[in-house]
Short mmCIF file of C-alpha atoms and ligand atoms in Angstrom, two decimals:
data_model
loop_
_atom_site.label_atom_id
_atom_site.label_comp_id
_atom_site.label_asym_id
_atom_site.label_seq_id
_atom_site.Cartn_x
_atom_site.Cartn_y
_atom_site.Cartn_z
CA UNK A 1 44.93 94.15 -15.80
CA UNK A 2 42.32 93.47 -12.91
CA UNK A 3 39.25 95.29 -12.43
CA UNK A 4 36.38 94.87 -9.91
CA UNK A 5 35.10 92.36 -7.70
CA UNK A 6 31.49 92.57 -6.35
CA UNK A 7 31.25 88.69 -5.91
CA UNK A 8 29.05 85.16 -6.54
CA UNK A 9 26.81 82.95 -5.19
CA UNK A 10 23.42 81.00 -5.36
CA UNK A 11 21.50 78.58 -4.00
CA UNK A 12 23.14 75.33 -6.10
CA UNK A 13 27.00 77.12 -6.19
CA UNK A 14 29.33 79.12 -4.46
CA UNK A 15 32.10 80.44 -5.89
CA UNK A 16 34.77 82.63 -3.31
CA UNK A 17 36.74 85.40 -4.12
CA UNK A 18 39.35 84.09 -3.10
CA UNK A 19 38.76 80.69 -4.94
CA UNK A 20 38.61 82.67 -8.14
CA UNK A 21 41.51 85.01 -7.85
CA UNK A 22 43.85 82.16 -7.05
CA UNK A 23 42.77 80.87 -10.30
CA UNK A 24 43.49 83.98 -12.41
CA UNK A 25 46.59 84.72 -10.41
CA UNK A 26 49.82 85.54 -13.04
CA UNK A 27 47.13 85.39 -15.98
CA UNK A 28 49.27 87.72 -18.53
CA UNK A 29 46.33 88.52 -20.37
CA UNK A 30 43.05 90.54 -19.35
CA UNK A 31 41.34 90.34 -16.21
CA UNK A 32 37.88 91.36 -15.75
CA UNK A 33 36.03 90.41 -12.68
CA UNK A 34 32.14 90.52 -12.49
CA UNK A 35 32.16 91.32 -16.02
CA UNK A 36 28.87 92.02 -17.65
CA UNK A 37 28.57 89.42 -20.73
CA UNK A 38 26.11 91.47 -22.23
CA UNK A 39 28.80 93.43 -23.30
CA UNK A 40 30.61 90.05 -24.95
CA UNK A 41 27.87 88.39 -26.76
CA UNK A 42 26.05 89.21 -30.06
CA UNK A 43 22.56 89.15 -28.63
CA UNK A 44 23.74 91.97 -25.88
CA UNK A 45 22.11 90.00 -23.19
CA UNK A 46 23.39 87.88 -20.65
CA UNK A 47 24.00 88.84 -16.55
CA UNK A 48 27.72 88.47 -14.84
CA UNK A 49 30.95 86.18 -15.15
CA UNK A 50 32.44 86.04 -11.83
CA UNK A 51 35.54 86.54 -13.79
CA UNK A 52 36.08 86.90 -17.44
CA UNK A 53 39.49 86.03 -18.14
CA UNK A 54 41.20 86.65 -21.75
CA UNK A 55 44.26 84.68 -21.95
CA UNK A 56 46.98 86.93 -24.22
CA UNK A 57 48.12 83.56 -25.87
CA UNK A 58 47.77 80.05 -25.82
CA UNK A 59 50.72 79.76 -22.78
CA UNK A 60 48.68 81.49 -20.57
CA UNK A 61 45.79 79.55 -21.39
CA UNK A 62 47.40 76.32 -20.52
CA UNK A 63 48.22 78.35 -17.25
CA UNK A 64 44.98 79.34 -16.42
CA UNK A 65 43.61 75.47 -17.27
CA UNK A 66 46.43 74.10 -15.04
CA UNK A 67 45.07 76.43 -11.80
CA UNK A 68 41.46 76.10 -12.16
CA UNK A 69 42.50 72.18 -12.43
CA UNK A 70 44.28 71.92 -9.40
CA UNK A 71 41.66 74.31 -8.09
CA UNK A 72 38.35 71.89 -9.24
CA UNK A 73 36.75 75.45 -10.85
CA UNK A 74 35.55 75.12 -14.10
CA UNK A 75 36.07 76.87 -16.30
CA UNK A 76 33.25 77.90 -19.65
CA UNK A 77 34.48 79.08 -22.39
CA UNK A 78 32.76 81.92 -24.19
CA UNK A 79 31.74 81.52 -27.92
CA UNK A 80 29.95 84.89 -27.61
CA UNK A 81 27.31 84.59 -31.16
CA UNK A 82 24.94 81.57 -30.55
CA UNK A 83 25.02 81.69 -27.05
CA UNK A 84 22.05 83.20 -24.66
CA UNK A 85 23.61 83.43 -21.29
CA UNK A 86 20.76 83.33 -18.16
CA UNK A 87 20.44 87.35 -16.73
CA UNK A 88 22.31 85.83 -13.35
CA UNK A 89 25.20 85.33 -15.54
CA UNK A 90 27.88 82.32 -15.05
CA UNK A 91 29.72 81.35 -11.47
CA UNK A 92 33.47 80.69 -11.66
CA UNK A 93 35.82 81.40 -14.84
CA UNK A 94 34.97 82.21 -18.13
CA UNK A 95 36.99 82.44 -21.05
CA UNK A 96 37.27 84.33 -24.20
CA UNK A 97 39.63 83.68 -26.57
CA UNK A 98 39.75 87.40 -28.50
CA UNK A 99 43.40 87.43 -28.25
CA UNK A 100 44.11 84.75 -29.66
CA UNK A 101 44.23 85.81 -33.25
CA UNK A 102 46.95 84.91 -35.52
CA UNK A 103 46.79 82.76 -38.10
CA UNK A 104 49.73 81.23 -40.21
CA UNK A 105 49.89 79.48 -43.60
CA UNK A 106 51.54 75.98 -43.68
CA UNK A 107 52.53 73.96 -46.53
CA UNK A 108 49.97 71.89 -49.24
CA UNK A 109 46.90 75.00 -48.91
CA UNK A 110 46.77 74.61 -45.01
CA UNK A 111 45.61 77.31 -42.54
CA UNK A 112 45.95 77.10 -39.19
CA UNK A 113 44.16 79.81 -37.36
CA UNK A 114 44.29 80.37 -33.41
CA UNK A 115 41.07 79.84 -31.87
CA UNK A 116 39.90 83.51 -31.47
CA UNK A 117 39.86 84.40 -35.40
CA UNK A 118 37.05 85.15 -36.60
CA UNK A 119 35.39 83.51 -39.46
CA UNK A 120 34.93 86.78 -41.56
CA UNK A 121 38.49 87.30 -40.81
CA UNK A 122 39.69 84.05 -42.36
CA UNK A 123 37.83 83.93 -45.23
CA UNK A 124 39.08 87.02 -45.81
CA UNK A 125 42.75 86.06 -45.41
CA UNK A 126 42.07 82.60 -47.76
CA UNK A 127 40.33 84.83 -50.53
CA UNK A 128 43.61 87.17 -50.21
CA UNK A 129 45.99 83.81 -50.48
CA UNK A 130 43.76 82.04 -53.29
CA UNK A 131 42.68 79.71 -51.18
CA UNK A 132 38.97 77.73 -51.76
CA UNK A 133 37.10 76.01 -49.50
CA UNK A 134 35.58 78.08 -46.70
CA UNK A 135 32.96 79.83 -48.98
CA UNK A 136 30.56 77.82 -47.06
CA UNK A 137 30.84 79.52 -44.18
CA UNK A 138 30.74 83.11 -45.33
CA UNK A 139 28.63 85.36 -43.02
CA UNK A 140 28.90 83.27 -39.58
CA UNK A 141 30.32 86.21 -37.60
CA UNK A 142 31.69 83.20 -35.20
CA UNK A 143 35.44 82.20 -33.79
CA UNK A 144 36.62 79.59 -35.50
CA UNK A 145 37.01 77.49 -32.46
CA UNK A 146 33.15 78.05 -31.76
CA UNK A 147 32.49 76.90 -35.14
CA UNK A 148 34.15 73.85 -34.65
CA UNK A 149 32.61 73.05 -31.48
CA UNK A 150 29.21 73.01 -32.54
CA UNK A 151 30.50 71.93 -36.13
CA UNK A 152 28.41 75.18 -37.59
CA UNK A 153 27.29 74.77 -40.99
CA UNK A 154 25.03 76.36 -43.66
CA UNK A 155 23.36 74.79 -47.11
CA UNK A 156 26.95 74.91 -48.43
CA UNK A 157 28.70 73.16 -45.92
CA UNK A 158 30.29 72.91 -42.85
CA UNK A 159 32.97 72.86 -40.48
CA UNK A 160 33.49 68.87 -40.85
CA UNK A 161 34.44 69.53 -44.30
CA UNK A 162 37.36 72.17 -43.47
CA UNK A 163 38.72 70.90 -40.40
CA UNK A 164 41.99 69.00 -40.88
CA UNK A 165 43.30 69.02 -37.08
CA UNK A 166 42.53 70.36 -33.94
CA UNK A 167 44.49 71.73 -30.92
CA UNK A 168 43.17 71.76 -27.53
CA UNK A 169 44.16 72.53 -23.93
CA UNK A 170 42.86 69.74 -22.14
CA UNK A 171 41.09 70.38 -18.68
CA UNK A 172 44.43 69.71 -16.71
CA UNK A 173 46.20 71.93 -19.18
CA UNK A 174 48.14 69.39 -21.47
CA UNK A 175 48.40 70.28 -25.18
CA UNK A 176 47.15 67.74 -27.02
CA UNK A 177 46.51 67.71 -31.27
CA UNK A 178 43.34 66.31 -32.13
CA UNK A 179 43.02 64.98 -36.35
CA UNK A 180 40.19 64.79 -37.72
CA UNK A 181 39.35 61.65 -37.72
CA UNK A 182 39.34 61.06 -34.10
CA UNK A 183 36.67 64.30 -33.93
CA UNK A 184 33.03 62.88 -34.08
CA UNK A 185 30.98 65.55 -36.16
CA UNK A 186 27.52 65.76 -35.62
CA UNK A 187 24.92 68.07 -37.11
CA UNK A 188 25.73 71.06 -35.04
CA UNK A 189 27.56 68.87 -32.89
CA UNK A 190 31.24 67.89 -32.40
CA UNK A 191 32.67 65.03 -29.73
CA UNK A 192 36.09 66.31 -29.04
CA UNK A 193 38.29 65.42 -25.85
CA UNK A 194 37.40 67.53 -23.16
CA UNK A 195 39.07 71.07 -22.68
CA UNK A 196 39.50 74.57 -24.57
CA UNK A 197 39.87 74.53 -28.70
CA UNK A 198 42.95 76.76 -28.98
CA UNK A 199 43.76 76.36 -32.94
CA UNK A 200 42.54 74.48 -35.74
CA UNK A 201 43.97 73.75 -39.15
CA UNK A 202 41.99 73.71 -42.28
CA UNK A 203 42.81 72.12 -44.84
CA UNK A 204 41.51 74.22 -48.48
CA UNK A 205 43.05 73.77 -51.62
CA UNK A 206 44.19 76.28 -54.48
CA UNK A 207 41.68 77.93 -56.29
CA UNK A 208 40.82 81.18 -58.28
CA UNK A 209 40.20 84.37 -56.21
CA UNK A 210 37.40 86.09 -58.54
CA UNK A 211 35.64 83.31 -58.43
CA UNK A 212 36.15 82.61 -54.23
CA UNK A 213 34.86 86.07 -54.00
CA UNK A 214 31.99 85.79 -55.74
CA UNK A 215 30.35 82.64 -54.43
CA UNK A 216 31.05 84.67 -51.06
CA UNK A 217 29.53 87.79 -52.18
CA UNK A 218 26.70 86.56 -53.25
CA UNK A 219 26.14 83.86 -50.24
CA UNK A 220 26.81 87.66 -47.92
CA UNK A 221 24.12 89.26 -50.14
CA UNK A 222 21.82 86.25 -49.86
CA UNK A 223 21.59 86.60 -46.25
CA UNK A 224 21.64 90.38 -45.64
CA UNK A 225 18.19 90.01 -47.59
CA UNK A 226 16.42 87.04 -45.78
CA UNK A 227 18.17 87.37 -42.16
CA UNK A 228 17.64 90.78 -39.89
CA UNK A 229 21.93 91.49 -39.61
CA UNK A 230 21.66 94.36 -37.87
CA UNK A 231 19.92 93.43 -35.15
CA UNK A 232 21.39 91.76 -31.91
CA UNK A 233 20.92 87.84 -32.06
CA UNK A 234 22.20 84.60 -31.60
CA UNK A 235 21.61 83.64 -35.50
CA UNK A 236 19.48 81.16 -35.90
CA UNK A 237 17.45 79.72 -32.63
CA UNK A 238 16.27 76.29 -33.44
CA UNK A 239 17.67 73.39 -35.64
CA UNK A 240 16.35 73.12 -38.89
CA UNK A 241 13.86 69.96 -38.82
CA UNK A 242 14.83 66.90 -41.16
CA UNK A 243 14.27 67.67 -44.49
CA UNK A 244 12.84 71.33 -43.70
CA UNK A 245 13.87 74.63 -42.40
CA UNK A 246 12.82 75.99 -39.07
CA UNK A 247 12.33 78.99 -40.30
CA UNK A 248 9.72 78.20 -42.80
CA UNK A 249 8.00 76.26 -39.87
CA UNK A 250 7.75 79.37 -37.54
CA UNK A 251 6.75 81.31 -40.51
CA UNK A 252 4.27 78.89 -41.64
CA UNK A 253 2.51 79.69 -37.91
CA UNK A 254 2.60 83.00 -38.00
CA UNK A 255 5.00 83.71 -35.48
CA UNK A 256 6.53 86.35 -37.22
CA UNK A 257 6.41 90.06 -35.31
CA UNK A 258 5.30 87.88 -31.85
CA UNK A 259 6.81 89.30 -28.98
CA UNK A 260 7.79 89.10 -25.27
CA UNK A 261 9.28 92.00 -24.13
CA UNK A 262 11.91 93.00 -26.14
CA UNK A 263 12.88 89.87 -27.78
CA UNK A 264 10.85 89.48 -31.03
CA UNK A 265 10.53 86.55 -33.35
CA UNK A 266 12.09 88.48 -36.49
CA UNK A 267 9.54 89.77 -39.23
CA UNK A 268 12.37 89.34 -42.01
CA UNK A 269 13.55 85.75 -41.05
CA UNK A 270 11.57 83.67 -38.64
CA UNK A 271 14.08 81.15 -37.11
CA UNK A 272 16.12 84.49 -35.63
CA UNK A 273 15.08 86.39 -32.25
CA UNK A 274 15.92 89.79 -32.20
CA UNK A 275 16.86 92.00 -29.31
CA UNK A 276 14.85 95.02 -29.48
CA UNK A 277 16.91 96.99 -27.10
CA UNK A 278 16.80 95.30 -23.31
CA UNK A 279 15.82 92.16 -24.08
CA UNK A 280 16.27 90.01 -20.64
CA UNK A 281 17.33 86.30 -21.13
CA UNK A 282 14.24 85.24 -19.54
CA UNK A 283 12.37 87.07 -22.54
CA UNK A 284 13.89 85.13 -24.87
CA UNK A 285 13.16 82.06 -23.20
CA UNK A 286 9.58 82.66 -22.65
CA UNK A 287 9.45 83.67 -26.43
CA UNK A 288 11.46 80.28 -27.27
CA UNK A 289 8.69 78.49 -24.79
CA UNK A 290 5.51 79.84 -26.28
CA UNK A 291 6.83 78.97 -29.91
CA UNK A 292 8.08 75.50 -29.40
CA UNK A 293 4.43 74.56 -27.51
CA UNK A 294 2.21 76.32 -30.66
CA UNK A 295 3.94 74.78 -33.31
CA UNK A 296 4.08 71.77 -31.08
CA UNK A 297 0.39 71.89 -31.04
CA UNK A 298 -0.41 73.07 -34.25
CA UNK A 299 2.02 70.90 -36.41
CA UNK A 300 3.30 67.96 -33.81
CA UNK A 301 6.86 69.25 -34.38
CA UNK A 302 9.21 69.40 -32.00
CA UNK A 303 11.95 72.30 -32.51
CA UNK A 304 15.20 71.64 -31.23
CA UNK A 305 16.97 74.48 -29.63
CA UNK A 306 20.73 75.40 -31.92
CA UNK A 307 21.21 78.16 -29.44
CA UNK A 308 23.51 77.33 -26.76
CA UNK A 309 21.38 78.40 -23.43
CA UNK A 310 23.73 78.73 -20.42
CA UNK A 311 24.16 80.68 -16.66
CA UNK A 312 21.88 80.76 -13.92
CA UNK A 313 18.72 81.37 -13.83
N1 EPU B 401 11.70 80.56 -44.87
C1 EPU B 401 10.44 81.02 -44.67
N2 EPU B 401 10.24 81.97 -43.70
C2 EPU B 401 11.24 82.46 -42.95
C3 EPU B 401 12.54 81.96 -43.14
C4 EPU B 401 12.76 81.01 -44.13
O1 EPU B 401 9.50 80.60 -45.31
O2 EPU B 401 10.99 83.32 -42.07
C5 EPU B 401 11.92 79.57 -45.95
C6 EPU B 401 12.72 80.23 -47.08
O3 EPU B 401 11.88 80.88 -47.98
C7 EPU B 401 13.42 79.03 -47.68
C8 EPU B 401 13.62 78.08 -46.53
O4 EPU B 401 12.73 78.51 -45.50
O5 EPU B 401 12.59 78.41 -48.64
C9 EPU B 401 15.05 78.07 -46.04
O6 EPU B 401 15.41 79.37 -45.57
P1 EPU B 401 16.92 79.89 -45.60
O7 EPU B 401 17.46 79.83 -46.98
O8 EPU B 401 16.98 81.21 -44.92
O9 EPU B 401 17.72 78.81 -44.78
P2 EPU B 401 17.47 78.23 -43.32
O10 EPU B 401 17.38 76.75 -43.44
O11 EPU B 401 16.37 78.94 -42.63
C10 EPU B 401 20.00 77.87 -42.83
C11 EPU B 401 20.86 77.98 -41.59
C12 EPU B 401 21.32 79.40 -41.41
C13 EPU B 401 22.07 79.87 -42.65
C14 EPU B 401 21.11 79.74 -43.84
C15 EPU B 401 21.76 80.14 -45.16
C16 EPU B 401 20.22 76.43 -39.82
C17 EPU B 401 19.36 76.20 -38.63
N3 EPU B 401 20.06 77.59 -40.44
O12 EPU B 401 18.83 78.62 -42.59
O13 EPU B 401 22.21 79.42 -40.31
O14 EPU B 401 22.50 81.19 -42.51
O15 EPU B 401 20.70 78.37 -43.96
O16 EPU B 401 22.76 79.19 -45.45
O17 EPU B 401 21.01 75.58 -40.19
C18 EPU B 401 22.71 79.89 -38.04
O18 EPU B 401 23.21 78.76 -38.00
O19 EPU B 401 22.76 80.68 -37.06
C19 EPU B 401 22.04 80.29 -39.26
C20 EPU B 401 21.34 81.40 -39.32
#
C-alpha cells in the first residue's frame, strides 16, 4: 500500500521523488510516503520521513537494502522510544520494523525473536515458556533490535548479557549472522557491522515461572512509582554519570517542573522529559540545552545525552 507524496528537500540534501520511489518499488510491505513520525515514536514528536517503509518480513527487507544500495539512499532505521526526531523530520528512507514480529524457540533455552518484538512482548512469551534471564529488562517498551543497538540496560542488567547472536541485513543487503563475541558492547553502545538488526537470539536458561514473574512485577511496579509512564517520552534523556544517576543530578538542581514549551523536565522522575501535549523537537532541545549548561555550571558535570537526537533541523 502507497499513500501520499508531498516531497523533500533542504539546504544540505535533496532527496527526489523519483529517487525514493525507485527505492520502495515491489516493497511487499507498507508504504507510507511523507509520513508524520510523530505518529511512530513514543515522545509523539518528530516532523516527516520522506518515506516510511515497513518491510512485511525480513525478504523484503533485504530487498529494500539491495535498492537503496544500488541507489546510494540511506536508509535510518526507526527505533521509535529513545529517539527525538528534529520537527523537519528525516530525508530519504526510513524503516520500521513493526512487522517483523515472530519469535521462535530453539533448542538449549534459546529465543530468537525478529527484530520488531517488543520487549514487553518477549518477556512475556519467556515467563509463559519458564524461561529466566530477561527480568532485567522488564518495562523498556523498546524492539528488541533497538535494544540491542544501543545495548539498553537497567540496574539489573542488560542486553550484553542476553544476546547470544545477531542477524543483520548488511547495507548491500547480504544476510550475515553476527555472535556475540564479535559484537563490541558498550554502555548504551553496541559496534555491530553496518546495516539493519533483523533478529537476535537470546540465550536464557530454565527457571521457575512464579518466581520470573515476580522479580518482573515488582521491577514494573518499581518504575510506575518513580518514572511518569503515562506520559509521552523518550525514557530516560541523559546517561547516568559514573557512579551516580542523572536523575538524582537534575533533581539535586532543581530542575524538576522547568519548562520550555510543552516539554517539561518531569516532577516524578527528573532524568525523563515529558511531552505535555505539542511539544516541538526544538522544545526539547532547548530544555536539554538550558539543563546541561546549569548543572554544568553549578556542579562541573557534563551530562551525556542517551537519547538518540536525529532529522533536520
Ligand atoms: N533520583 C532522584 N531524583 C529523581 C530521580 C532519581 O533523586 O528525579 C535518585 C533516586 O532516588 C535513586 C537514584 O536517583 O536514589 C537512582 O534512580 P532510579 O532508581 O530511578 O534509577 P536511574 O539511575 O535514574 C536507571 C536507568 C533507567 C531505568 C532505571 C531503573 C539510565 C540512564 N537510567 O535510572 O532507564 O529504568 O534505572 O532500572 O540508565 C532508560 O534507559 O530510558 C531508563 C529510564
Amino acid at each position: 500500500m502507497q499513500r501520499g507524496w508531498k516531497g523533500g528537500t533542504t539546504a544540505r540534501h535533496t532527496v527526489g521523488e523519483r529517487q525514493v520511489r525507485s527505492v520502495v518499488a515491489g516493497v511487499r510491505g507498507e508504504v507510507r510516503f511523507n509520513a508524520p513520525l510523530k505518529e511512530y515514536t513514543s515522545f509523539h514528536i518528530g516532523g516527516p520521513a520522506d518515506v516510511l517503509v515497513e518491510p512485511a518480513d525480513v525478504e523484503d527487507v533485504v530487498h529494500l537494502a539491495t535498492q537503496a544500495y544500488e541507489r546510494k539512499l540511506p536508509i535510518f532505521v526507526l527505533g521509535g522510544t529513545n529517539v527525538l526526531i528534529r520537527d523537519k523530520g528525516i530525508r530519504g528512507v526510513v524503516v520500521s520494523l513493526a512487522k517483523l514480529r515472530a519469535i521462535k524457540e530453539e533448542p538449549g533455552s534459546v529465543l530468537y525473536a525478529e527484530g520488531g518484538v517488543g520487549m514487553p512482548t518477549l518477556i512475556g512469551h519467556a515467563i509463559r515458556r519458564s524461561l529466566a534471564g530477561l527480568e532485567w529488562a522488564a518495562g523498556i517498551p523498546g524492539s528488541v533490535a533497538g535494544c540491542v543497538v544501543m545495548n539498553a540496560g537497567t540496574k539489573l542488567g542488560e542486553m550484553k548479557d542476553s544476546v547470544k547472536a545477531v542477524r543483520i541485513v548488511s547495507l548491500n543487503g547480504a544476510l550475515l549472522d553476527c555472535p556475540k563475541e564479535a559484537i563490541g558492547f558498550e554502555y548504551r553502545r553496541a559496534i555491530l557491522p553496518p546495516g539493519i538488526v533483523v533478529g537476535v537470539w537470546l540465550q536464557l536458561k530454565p527457571g521457575v515461572r512464579s518466581e520470573i514473574e515476580k522479580v518482573v512485577k515488582d521491577y514494573l511496579h518499581y518504575r510506575r512509582d518513580t518514572q511518569p509512564l503515562t506520559l509521552p517520552s523518550a525514557g530516560c534523556v541523559f546517561k547516568n554519570p559514573p557512579n551516580d544517576s542523572a536523575g538524582r543530578v537534575v533533581d539535586a538542581a532543581g530542575l524538576k517542573g522547568v519548562s520550555v514549551g510543552d516539554a517539561q523536565i518531569s516532577t516524578k522522575h527528573a532524568n525523563f522529559i515529558v511531552n505535555q501535549g505539542n511539544a516541538s523537537a526544538a522544545d526539547v532541545l532547548a530544555l536539554i540545552k538550558k539543563a546541561r549548561a546549569h548543572i554544568a555550571r553549578k556542579t562541573g558535570i557534563k551530562l551525556e545525552l542517551e537519547v538518540k537526537v536525529v532529522g533536520e533541523v
